[in-house]
PDB file of N, CA and C in Angstrom:
ATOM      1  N   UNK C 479       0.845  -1.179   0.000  1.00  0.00           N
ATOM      2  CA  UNK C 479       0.000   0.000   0.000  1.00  0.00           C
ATOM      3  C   UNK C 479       0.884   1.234   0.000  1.00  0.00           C
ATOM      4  N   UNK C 480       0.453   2.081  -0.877  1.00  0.00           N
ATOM      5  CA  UNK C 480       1.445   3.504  -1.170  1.00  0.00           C
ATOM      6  C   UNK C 480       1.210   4.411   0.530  1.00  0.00           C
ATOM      7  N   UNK C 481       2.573   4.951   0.548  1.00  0.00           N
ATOM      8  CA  UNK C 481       2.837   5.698   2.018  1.00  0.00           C
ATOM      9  C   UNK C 481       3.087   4.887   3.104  1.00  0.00           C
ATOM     10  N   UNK C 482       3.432   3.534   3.106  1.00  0.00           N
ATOM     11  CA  UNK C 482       2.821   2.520   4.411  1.00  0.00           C
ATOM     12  C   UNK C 482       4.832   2.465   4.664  1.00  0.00           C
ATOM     13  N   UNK C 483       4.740   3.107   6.210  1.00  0.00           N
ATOM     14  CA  UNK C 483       5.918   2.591   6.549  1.00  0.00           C
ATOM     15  C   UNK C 483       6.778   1.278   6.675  1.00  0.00           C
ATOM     16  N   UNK C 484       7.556   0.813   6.449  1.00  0.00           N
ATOM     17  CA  UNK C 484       7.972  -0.384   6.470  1.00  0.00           C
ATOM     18  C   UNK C 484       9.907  -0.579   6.475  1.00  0.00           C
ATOM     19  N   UNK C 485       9.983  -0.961   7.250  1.00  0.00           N
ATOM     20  CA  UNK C 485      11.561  -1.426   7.302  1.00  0.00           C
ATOM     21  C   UNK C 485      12.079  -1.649   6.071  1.00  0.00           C
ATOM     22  N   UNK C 486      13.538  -1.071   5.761  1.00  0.00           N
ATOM     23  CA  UNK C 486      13.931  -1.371   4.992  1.00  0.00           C
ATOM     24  C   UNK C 486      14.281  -2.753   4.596  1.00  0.00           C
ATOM     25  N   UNK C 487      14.546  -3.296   3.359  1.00  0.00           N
ATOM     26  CA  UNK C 487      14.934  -5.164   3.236  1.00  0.00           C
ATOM     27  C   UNK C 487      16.246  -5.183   4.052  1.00  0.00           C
ATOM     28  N   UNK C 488      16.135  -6.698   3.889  1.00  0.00           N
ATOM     29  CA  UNK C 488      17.737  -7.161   4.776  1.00  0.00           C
ATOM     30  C   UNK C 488      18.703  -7.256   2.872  1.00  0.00           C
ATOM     31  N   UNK C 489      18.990  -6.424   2.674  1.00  0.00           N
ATOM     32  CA  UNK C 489      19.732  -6.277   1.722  1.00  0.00           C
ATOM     33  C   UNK C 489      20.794  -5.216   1.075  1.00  0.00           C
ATOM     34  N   UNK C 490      22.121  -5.300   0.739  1.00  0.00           N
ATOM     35  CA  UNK C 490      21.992  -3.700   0.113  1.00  0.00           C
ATOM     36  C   UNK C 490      21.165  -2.780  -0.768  1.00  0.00           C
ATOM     37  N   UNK C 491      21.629  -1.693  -0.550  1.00  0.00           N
ATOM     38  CA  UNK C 491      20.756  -0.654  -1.683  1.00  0.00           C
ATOM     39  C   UNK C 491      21.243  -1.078  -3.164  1.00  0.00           C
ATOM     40  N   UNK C 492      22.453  -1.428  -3.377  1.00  0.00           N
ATOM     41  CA  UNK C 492      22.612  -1.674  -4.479  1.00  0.00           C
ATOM     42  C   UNK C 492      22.537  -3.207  -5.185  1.00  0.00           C
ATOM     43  N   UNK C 493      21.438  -3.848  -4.584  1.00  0.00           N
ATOM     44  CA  UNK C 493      21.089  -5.140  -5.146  1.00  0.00           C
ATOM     45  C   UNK C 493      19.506  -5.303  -5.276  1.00  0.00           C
ATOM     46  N   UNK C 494      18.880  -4.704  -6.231  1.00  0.00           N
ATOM     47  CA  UNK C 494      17.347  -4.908  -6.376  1.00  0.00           C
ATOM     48  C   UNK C 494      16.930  -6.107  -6.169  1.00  0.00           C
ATOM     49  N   UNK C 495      15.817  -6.748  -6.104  1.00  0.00           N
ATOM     50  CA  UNK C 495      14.981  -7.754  -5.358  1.00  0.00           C
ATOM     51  C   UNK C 495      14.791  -8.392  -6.592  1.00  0.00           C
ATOM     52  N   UNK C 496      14.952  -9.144  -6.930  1.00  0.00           N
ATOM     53  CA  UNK C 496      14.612 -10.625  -7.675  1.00  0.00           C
ATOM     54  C   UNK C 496      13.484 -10.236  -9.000  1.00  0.00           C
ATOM     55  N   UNK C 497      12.350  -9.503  -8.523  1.00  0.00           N
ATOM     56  CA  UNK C 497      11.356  -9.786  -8.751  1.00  0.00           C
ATOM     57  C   UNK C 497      11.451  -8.180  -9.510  1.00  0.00           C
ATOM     58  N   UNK C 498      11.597  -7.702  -9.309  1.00  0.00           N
ATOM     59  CA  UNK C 498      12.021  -6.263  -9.930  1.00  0.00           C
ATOM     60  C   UNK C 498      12.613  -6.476 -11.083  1.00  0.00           C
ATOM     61  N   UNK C 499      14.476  -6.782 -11.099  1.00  0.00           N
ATOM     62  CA  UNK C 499      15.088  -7.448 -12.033  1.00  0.00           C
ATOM     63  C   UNK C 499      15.597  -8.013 -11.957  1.00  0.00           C
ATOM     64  N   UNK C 500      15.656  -9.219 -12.441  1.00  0.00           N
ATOM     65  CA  UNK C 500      15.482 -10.723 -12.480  1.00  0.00           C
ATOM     66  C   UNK C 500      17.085 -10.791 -12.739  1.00  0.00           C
ATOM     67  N   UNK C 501      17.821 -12.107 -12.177  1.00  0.00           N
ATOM     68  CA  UNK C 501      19.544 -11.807 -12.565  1.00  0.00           C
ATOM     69  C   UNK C 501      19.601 -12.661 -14.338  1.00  0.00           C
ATOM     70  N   UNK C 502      18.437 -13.443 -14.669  1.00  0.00           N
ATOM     71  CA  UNK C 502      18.579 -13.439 -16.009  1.00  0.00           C
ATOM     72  C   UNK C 502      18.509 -12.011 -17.101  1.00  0.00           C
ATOM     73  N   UNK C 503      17.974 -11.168 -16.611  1.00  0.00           N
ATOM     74  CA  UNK C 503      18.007  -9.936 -17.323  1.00  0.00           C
ATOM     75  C   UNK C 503      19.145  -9.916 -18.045  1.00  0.00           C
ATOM     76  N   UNK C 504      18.944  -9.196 -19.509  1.00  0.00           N
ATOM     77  CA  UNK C 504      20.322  -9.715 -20.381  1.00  0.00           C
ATOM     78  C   UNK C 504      20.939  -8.075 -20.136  1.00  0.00           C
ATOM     79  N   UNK C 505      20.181  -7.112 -19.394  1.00  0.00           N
ATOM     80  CA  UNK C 505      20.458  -5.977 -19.255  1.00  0.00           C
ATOM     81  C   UNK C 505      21.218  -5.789 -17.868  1.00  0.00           C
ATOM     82  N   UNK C 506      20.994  -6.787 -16.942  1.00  0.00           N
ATOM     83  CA  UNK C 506      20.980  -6.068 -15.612  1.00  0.00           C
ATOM     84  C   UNK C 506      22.142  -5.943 -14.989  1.00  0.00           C
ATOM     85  N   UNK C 507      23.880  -6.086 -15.985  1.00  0.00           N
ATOM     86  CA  UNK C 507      24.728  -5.560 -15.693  1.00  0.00           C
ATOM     87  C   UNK C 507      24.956  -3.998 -15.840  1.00  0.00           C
ATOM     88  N   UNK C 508      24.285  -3.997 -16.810  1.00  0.00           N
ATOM     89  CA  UNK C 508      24.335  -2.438 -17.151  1.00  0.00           C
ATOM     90  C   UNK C 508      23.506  -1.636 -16.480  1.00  0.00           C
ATOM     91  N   UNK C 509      22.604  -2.120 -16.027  1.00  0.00           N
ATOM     92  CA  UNK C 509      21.379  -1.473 -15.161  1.00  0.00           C
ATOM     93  C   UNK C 509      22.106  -1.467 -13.888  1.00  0.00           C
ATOM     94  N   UNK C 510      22.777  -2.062 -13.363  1.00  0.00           N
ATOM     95  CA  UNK C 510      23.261  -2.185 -11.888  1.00  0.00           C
ATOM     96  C   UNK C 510      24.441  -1.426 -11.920  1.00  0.00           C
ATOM     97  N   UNK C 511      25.283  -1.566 -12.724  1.00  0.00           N
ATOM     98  CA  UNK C 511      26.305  -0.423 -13.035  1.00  0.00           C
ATOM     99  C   UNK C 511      25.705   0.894 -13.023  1.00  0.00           C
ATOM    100  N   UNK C 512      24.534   1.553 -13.713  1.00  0.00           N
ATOM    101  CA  UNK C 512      24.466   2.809 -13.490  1.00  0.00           C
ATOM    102  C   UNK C 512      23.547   3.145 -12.493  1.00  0.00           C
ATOM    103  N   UNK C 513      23.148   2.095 -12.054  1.00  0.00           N
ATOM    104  CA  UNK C 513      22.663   2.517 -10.378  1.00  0.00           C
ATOM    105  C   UNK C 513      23.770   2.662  -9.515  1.00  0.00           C
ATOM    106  N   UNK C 514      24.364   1.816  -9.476  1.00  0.00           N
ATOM    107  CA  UNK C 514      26.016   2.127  -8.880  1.00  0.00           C
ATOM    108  C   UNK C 514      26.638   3.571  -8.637  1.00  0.00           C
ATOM    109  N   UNK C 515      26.779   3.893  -9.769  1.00  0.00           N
ATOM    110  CA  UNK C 515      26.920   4.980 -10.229  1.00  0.00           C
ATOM    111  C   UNK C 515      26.373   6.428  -9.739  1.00  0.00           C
ATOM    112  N   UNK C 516      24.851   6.345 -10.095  1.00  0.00           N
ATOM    113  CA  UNK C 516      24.418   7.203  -9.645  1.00  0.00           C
ATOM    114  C   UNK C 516      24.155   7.007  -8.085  1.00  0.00           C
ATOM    115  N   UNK C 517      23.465   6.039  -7.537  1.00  0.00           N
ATOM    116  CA  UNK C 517      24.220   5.895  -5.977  1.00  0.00           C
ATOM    117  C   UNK C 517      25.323   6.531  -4.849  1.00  0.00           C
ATOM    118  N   UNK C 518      26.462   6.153  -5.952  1.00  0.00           N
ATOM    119  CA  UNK C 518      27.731   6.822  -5.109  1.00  0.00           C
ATOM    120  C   UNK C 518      27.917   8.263  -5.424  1.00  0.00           C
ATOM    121  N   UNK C 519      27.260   9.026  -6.921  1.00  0.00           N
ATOM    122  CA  UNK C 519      26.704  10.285  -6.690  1.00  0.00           C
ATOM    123  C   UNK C 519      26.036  10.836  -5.591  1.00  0.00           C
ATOM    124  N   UNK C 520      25.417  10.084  -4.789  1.00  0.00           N
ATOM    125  CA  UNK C 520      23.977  10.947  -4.437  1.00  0.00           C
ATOM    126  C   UNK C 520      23.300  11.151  -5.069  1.00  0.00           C
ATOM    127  N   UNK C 521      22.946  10.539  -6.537  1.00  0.00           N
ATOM    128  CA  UNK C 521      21.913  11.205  -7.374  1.00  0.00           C
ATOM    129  C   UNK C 521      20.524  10.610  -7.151  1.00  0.00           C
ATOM    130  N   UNK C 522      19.320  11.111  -7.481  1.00  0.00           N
ATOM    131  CA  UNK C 522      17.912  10.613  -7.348  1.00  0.00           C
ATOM    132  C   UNK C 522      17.553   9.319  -8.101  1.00  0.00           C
ATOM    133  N   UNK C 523      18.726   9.592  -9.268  1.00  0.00           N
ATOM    134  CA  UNK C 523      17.764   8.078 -10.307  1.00  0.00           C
ATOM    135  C   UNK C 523      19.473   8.448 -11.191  1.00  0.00           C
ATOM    136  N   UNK C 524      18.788   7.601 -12.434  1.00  0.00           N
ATOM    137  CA  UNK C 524      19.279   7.891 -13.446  1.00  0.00           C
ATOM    138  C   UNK C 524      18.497   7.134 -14.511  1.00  0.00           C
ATOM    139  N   UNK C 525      18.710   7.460 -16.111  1.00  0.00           N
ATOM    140  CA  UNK C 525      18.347   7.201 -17.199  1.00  0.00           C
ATOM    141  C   UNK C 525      19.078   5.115 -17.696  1.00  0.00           C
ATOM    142  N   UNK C 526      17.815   4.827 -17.471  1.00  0.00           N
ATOM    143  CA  UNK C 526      17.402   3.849 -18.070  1.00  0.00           C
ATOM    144  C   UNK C 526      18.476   3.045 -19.262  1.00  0.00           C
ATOM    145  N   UNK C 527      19.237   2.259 -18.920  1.00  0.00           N
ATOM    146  CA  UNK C 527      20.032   1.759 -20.292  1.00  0.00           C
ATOM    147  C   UNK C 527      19.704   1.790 -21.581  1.00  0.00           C
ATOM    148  N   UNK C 528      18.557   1.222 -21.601  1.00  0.00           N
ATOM    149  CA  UNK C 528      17.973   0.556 -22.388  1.00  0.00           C
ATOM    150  C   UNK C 528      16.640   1.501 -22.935  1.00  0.00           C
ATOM    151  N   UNK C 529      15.892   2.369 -21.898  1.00  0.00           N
ATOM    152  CA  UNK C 529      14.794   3.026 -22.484  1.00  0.00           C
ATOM    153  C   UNK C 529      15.121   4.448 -22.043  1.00  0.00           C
ATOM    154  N   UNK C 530      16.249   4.561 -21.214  1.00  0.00           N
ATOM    155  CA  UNK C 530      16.533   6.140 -21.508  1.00  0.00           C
ATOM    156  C   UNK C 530      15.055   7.069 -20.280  1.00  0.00           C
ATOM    157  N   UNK C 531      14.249   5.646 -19.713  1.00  0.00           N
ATOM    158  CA  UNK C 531      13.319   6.372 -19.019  1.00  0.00           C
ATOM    159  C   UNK C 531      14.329   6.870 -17.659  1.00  0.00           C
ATOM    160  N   UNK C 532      14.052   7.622 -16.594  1.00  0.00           N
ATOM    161  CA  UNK C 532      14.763   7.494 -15.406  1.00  0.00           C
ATOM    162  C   UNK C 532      13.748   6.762 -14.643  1.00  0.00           C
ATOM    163  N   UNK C 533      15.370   6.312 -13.052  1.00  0.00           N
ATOM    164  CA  UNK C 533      14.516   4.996 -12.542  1.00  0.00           C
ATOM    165  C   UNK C 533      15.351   5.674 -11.344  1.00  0.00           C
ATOM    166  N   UNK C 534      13.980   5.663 -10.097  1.00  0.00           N
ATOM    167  CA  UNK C 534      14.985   5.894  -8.846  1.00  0.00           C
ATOM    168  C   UNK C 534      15.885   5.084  -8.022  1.00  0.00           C
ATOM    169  N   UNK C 535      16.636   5.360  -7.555  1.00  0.00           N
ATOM    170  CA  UNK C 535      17.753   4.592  -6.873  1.00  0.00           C
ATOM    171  C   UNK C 535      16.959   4.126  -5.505  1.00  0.00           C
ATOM    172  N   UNK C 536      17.883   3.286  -5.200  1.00  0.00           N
ATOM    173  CA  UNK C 536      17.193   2.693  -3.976  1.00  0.00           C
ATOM    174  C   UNK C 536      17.285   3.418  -2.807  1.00  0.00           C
ATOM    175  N   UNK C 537      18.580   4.359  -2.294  1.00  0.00           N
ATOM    176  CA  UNK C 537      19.051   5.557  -1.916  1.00  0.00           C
ATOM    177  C   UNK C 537      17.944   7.003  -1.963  1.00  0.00           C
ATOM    178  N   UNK C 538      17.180   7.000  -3.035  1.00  0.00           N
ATOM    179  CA  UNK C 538      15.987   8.189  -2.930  1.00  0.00           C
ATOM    180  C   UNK C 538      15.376   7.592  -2.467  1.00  0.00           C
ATOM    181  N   UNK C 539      14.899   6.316  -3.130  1.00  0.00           N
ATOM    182  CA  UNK C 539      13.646   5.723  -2.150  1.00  0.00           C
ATOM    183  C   UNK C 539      14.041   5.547  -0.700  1.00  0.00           C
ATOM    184  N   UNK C 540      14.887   4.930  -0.189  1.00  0.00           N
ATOM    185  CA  UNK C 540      15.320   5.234   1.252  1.00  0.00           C
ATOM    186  C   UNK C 540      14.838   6.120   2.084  1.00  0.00           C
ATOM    187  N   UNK C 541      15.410   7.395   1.391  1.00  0.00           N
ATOM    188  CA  UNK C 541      15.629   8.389   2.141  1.00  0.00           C
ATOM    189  C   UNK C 541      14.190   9.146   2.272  1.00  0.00           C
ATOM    190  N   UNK C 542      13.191   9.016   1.194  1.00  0.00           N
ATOM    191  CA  UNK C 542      11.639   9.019   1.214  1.00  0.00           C
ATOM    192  C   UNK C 542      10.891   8.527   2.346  1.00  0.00           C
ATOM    193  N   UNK C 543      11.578   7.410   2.498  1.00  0.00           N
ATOM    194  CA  UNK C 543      11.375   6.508   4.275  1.00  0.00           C
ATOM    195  C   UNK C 543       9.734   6.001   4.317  1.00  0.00           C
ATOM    196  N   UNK C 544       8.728   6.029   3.072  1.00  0.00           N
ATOM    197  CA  UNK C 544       7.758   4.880   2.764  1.00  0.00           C
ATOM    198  C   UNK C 544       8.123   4.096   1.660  1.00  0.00           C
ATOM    199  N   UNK C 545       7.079   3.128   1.332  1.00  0.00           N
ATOM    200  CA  UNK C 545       7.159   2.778   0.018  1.00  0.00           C
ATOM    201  C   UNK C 545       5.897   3.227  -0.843  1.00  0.00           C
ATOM    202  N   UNK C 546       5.792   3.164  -1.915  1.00  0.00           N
ATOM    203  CA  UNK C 546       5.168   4.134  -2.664  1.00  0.00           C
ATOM    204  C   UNK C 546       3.767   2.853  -3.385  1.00  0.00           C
ATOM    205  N   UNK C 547       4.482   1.987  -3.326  1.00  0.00           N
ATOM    206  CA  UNK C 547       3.541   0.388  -3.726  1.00  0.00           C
ATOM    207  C   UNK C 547       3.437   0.459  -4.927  1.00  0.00           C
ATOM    208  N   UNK C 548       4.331   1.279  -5.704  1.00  0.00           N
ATOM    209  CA  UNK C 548       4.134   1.537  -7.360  1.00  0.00           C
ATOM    210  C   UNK C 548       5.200   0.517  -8.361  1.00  0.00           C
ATOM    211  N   UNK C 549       6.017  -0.396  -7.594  1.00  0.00           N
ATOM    212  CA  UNK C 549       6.756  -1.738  -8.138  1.00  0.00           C
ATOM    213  C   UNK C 549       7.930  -1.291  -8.487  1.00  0.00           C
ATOM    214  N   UNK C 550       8.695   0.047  -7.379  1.00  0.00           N
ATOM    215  CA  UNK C 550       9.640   0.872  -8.029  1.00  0.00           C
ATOM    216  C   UNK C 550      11.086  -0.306  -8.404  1.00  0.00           C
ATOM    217  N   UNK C 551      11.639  -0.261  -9.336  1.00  0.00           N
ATOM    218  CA  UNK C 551      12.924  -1.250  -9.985  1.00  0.00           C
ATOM    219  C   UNK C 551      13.659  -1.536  -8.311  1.00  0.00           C
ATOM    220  N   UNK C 552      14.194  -0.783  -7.890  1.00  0.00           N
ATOM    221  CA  UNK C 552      14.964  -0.644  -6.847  1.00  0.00           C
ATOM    222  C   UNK C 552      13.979  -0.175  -5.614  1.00  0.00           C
ATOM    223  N   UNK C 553      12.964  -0.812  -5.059  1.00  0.00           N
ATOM    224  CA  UNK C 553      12.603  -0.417  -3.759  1.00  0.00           C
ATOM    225  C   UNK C 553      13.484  -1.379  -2.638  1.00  0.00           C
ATOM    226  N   UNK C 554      13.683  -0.269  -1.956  1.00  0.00           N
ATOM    227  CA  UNK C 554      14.747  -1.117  -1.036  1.00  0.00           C
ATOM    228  C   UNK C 554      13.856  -1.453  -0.116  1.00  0.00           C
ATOM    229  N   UNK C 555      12.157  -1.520   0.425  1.00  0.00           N
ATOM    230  CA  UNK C 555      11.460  -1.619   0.980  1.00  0.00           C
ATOM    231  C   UNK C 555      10.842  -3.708   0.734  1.00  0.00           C
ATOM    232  N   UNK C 556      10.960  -3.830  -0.671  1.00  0.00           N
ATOM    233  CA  UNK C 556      11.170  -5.515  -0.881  1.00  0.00           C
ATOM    234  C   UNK C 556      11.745  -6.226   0.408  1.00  0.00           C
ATOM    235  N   UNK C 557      10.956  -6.778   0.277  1.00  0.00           N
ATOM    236  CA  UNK C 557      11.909  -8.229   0.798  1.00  0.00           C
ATOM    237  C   UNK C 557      11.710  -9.892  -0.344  1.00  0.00           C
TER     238      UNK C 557
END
């Protein structure tokens, strides 16, 4: 449910949940690299490998401190 507090996962920020993106993804070196990336920026997101959309980091969502229940790539709120 969007706004619903919840502990963060037992995981790092920089390892999305399974179910988000999958480690067969033929993308998700490159996707994890520029989360990386923008991560150790401090940045909010960054642009999409592959569709150029932006995607927030797990680090904004964090720091937002709900989850939004919208299936964000990187909710660090997963378990």
């Amino acid at each position: 449910m969007g706004g619903e507090r919840k502990p963060l996962a037992n995981r790092p920020l920089t390892v999305p949940h399974p179910s988000r993106l999958p480690p067969e993804d033929p993308q998700r070196e490159r996707i994890c690299a520029a989360h990386a990336a923008a991560l150790a920026a401090g940045q909010a997101g960054y642009p999409d490998p592959t569709t150029g959309l932006f995607v927030l980091t797990a680090g904004f969502l964090a720091r937002r401190g709900t989850c939004c229940g919208r299936g964000c790539r990187h909710c660090p709120y997963l378990d």
